[in-house]
Coordinates of N, CA and C and ligand atoms in Angstrom, one line a residue:
M1 N 1.0 -1.1 0.2 CA 0.1 0.1 -0.1 C 1.1 1.2 -0.3
K2 N 0.6 2.5 -0.7 CA 1.3 3.4 -1.0 C 1.5 4.5 0.3
N3 N 1.9 5.2 0.8 CA 2.1 6.1 1.6 C 1.7 7.7 1.6
I4 N 0.7 8.6 2.1 CA 1.2 9.8 2.2 C 0.9 10.7 3.3
T5 N 1.9 11.7 3.7 CA 2.3 12.6 4.8 C 1.7 13.5 4.9
F6 N 1.0 13.8 5.6 CA 0.6 15.0 5.7 C 1.1 15.7 7.2
Y7 N 1.0 17.2 7.0 CA 1.2 17.9 8.0 C 0.5 17.6 9.2
G8 N 0.4 17.8 10.6 CA 0.1 17.1 11.5 C -0.7 17.9 12.4
R9 N -0.9 19.6 10.9 CA -2.2 20.4 11.9 C -3.2 20.0 10.9
F10 N -3.0 19.6 10.0 CA -4.2 19.5 8.6 C -5.5 17.5 9.6
E11 N -4.6 16.8 10.6 CA -5.0 15.5 11.0 C -6.6 16.2 10.6
A12 N -7.4 16.8 11.8 CA -8.7 17.2 12.5 C -9.1 17.2 11.7
D13 N -9.0 18.2 9.9 CA -9.4 18.1 8.9 C -9.8 17.2 8.1
I14 N -8.8 16.1 8.1 CA -8.7 14.8 7.1 C -9.7 14.2 8.0
L15 N -9.7 13.9 9.2 CA -10.6 13.3 9.7 C -12.2 13.2 9.9
A16 N -12.5 15.2 9.8 CA -13.8 15.5 9.8 C -14.4 15.3 8.6
G17 N -13.5 15.2 7.0 CA -13.8 15.3 6.1 C -13.7 16.5 5.9
R18 N -12.8 17.6 6.3 CA -13.4 19.2 6.1 C -12.0 18.7 4.8
K19 N -11.3 18.3 4.3 CA -9.9 19.0 3.8 C -10.6 17.5 2.9
T20 N -10.5 17.6 1.5 CA -10.5 16.7 0.6 C -9.8 16.5 -0.5
I21 N -8.8 17.2 -0.3 CA -7.7 17.3 -1.6 C -6.6 17.9 -0.9
T22 N -5.2 17.6 -1.5 CA -4.0 18.2 -1.2 C -3.5 18.4 -2.6
L23 N -2.5 19.6 -2.4 CA -2.3 19.8 -3.7 C -0.6 20.1 -4.2
R24 N 0.0 19.1 -4.6 CA 1.3 18.5 -4.1 C 2.2 19.1 -5.8
E25 N 3.8 18.8 -5.1 CA 4.9 18.7 -6.7 C 4.3 17.4 -6.9
A26 N 4.9 17.0 -8.6 CA 5.3 16.2 -8.9 C 5.2 15.1 -8.4
S27 N 6.8 15.1 -7.4 CA 7.2 13.8 -7.0 C 6.8 13.8 -6.3
D28 N 6.0 14.2 -5.8 CA 4.9 14.4 -4.1 C 3.0 13.3 -4.9
A29 N 2.9 13.0 -5.7 CA 1.5 13.2 -6.5 C 1.5 12.0 -7.5
D30 N 2.3 10.8 -6.8 CA 2.5 9.2 -7.7 C 1.1 8.9 -7.4
F31 N 0.2 9.1 -7.8 CA -1.0 8.0 -7.2 C -2.2 8.2 -8.5
A32 N -2.9 7.5 -8.8 CA -3.7 6.7 -9.7 C -5.3 7.6 -8.6
A33 N -5.6 7.0 -9.6 CA -7.7 7.4 -9.3 C -7.9 6.0 -8.9
G34 N -8.3 5.7 -8.1 CA -8.6 4.1 -7.3 C -7.6 3.8 -6.0
D35 N -6.7 4.5 -6.2 CA -6.0 3.8 -4.6 C -6.0 4.0 -4.0
Q36 N -5.9 2.9 -3.3 CA -6.3 3.2 -1.3 C -4.7 3.9 -1.1
V37 N -5.0 4.5 0.0 CA -3.3 4.8 0.6 C -3.2 5.0 2.2
R38 N -2.2 5.0 2.6 CA -1.9 4.3 4.2 C -1.5 6.3 4.5
V39 N -2.4 7.2 5.1 CA -2.1 8.0 5.8 C -1.0 8.5 7.0
S40 N -0.8 9.8 7.2 CA 0.0 9.4 8.0 C 0.9 11.0 8.3
R41 N 1.0 11.4 9.5 CA 1.7 12.8 9.5 C 3.2 12.6 9.7
Y42 N 3.5 13.5 8.8 CA 4.9 13.6 8.4 C 5.5 14.2 9.5
E43 N 5.3 14.9 11.1 CA 6.3 14.8 11.7 C 7.0 13.8 12.5
D44 N 5.8 12.7 12.9 CA 6.0 11.9 13.4 C 5.6 10.4 13.2
D45 N 5.2 10.7 11.6 CA 4.9 8.8 11.0 C 4.0 8.4 11.7
V46 N 3.2 9.0 12.5 CA 2.0 8.4 13.2 C 1.1 8.2 11.9
F47 N 0.0 6.7 11.5 CA -1.0 6.7 11.2 C -2.1 7.0 11.4
F48 N -3.4 8.1 10.3 CA -4.1 8.2 11.1 C -4.9 7.7 10.2
C49 N -5.2 7.6 9.1 CA -6.4 7.2 8.1 C -6.1 6.7 6.8
N50 N -7.1 5.7 6.6 CA -7.1 5.6 4.8 C -8.2 5.8 3.4
I51 N -7.5 6.3 2.8 CA -7.6 7.8 1.7 C -7.4 6.1 0.3
E52 N -8.9 6.8 -0.2 CA -8.9 6.4 -1.1 C -8.8 7.6 -2.7
I53 N -8.0 7.8 -3.9 CA -7.8 8.8 -4.2 C -8.8 8.9 -5.5
I54 N -9.7 9.9 -5.6 CA -10.3 10.3 -6.8 C -10.2 10.3 -7.6
A55 N -9.1 11.1 -7.6 CA -8.5 12.0 -9.1 C -7.2 12.4 -8.4
I56 N -6.0 12.5 -10.0 CA -5.1 13.5 -9.9 C -4.9 14.9 -11.1
T57 N -5.0 16.0 -10.9 CA -5.4 16.7 -12.3 C -4.5 17.6 -12.0
P58 N -3.4 18.3 -13.0 CA -2.3 19.6 -12.6 C -3.1 20.4 -12.5
V59 N -2.8 20.7 -11.7 CA -3.4 22.8 -11.4 C -2.6 23.5 -11.2
Q60 N -2.2 24.8 -12.1 CA -1.4 25.5 -11.4 C -1.4 26.6 -10.3
F61 N -0.3 27.0 -9.7 CA -0.8 28.0 -8.3 C -1.1 28.8 -8.8
A62 N -1.0 29.6 -10.1 CA -2.0 31.0 -10.5 C -3.0 30.8 -10.6
V63 N -3.9 29.6 -10.7 CA -5.0 29.7 -11.3 C -6.2 28.8 -9.9
L64 N -5.3 28.8 -8.7 CA -6.2 28.5 -7.8 C -7.5 29.4 -7.6
N65 N -8.4 29.0 -6.8 CA -9.2 29.7 -6.8 C -10.3 29.3 -5.6
D66 N -11.5 29.8 -5.0 CA -12.2 29.7 -4.1 C -12.6 28.4 -4.0
Q67 N -12.7 27.5 -5.1 CA -13.3 26.1 -5.0 C -12.3 25.3 -4.4
H68 N -10.9 25.7 -4.8 CA -9.5 24.6 -4.1 C -9.8 24.7 -2.4
A69 N -9.7 26.4 -2.5 CA -9.4 27.1 -0.8 C -10.9 26.0 0.0
I70 N -12.0 26.1 -0.3 CA -13.0 25.6 -0.1 C -12.2 24.1 0.3
Q71 N -11.9 23.3 -0.5 CA -11.4 22.3 -0.5 C -10.7 21.5 0.1
E72 N -9.9 22.4 0.6 CA -9.0 22.3 2.1 C -9.6 23.3 3.2
N73 N -10.5 23.6 3.1 CA -11.0 24.6 4.4 C -10.3 25.6 5.0
M74 N -9.5 26.2 4.1 CA -9.1 27.7 3.9 C -9.7 28.8 3.4
T75 N -9.3 29.9 3.3 CA -9.1 31.1 2.7 C -8.6 30.7 1.0
L76 N -8.6 31.7 0.5 CA -7.5 31.1 -0.7 C -6.6 32.2 -0.4
A77 N -6.4 32.9 0.1 CA -5.3 33.5 0.8 C -5.0 32.7 1.9
E78 N -5.2 32.2 2.4 CA -4.9 30.9 3.2 C -4.3 29.6 2.2
L79 N -4.4 29.3 1.3 CA -4.1 28.3 0.8 C -2.7 28.7 0.2
K80 N -2.8 30.0 -0.7 CA -1.9 30.4 -1.5 C -0.7 30.7 -0.5
Q81 N -1.2 31.2 0.5 CA 0.2 31.1 1.9 C 1.3 29.8 1.8
V82 N 0.2 29.1 2.1 CA 0.5 27.7 2.6 C 1.5 26.8 1.8
I83 N 0.9 26.6 0.7 CA 2.2 26.8 -0.7 C 2.8 27.3 -0.9
S84 N 3.3 28.3 -0.8 CA 4.3 29.4 -1.0 C 5.1 28.8 0.3
E85 N 4.4 29.0 0.9 CA 5.5 28.4 2.1 C 6.2 27.3 2.4
I86 N 5.5 25.6 1.7 CA 5.5 24.3 1.0 C 6.6 24.5 0.3
Y87 N 6.4 24.7 -1.3 CA 6.6 24.9 -2.4 C 7.4 26.9 -2.9
P88 N 8.1 27.2 -2.4 CA 8.4 28.9 -2.7 C 8.7 28.3 -4.4
G89 N 7.6 29.5 -4.7 CA 8.2 29.7 -6.7 C 7.6 28.2 -7.4
L90 N 6.4 27.4 -6.8 CA 6.4 26.0 -7.5 C 5.1 26.7 -8.1
N91 N 5.1 26.9 -9.9 CA 3.3 26.9 -10.2 C 3.1 25.6 -10.6
E92 N 3.5 24.4 -11.0 CA 2.8 23.3 -11.3 C 2.5 22.3 -10.2
L93 N 1.1 22.6 -9.8 CA 0.7 21.6 -9.1 C 0.1 20.6 -8.8
F94 N -0.2 19.4 -7.8 CA -1.3 18.3 -8.9 C -2.3 18.5 -7.9
M95 N -3.6 18.7 -8.1 CA -4.8 18.6 -7.0 C -4.7 16.6 -7.2
I96 N -5.0 16.4 -6.1 CA -5.0 15.1 -5.0 C -6.8 15.0 -4.6
E97 N -7.2 14.8 -5.7 CA -9.1 15.0 -4.8 C -9.0 13.4 -3.9
F98 N -9.6 13.0 -3.0 CA -9.7 11.1 -1.9 C -10.9 11.9 -1.3
R99 N -11.5 10.9 -0.7 CA -12.2 10.3 0.2 C -11.5 9.7 1.1
L100 N -12.0 9.7 2.6 CA -11.7 8.8 4.0 C -12.2 7.7 3.8
L101 N -11.3 6.3 3.9 CA -12.4 4.5 3.7 C -12.1 4.6 5.2
Ligands
LIG1 C1 5.8 16.9 2.9 C2 5.1 17.7 2.6 O1 5.3 18.4 1.5 N1 4.2 17.2 2.9 C3 2.3 17.9 3.0 C4 2.3 19.1 1.6 C5 1.4 19.4 1.3 N2 0.5 19.2 2.4 C6 -1.1 19.9 2.6 O2 -1.3 20.2 1.0 C7 -2.3 21.2 0.9 C8 -1.5 22.3 -0.1 O3 -0.5 21.9 0.0 C9 -2.1 22.3 2.1 O4 -2.6 21.4 3.3 C10 -0.5 21.8 2.2 O5 -0.7 22.1 4.4 C11 0.6 18.2 3.7 O6 -0.1 18.5 4.9 N3 2.0 17.7 3.8

């Protein structure tokens, strides 16, 4: 089974179904629709759920919109700030849509 990590501060939103996408660089988006993936916290590698990948879609930072932000449970300004900190200067992102198993 593949693995993905999320920063621990997003665990509660993921488990509550409030965060249903993640935006990643290409090297962190090697998934396909239908994959079942183990999810753990980035900081301590503690497992916290399994997800099923619904879709992987290329998306440019420049075209991120409120719909993306809603799916991240953030404002668009917050989302752009978070991504700019994780992937400074990167425009080519991949949207990974998922559901909890
Ligand atoms: C090692 C590593 O890159 N881990 C990441 C990368 C991204 N993300 C989250 O995905 C969304 C869009 O980037 C935002 O909610 C991010 O905080 C995350 O939780 N953990």
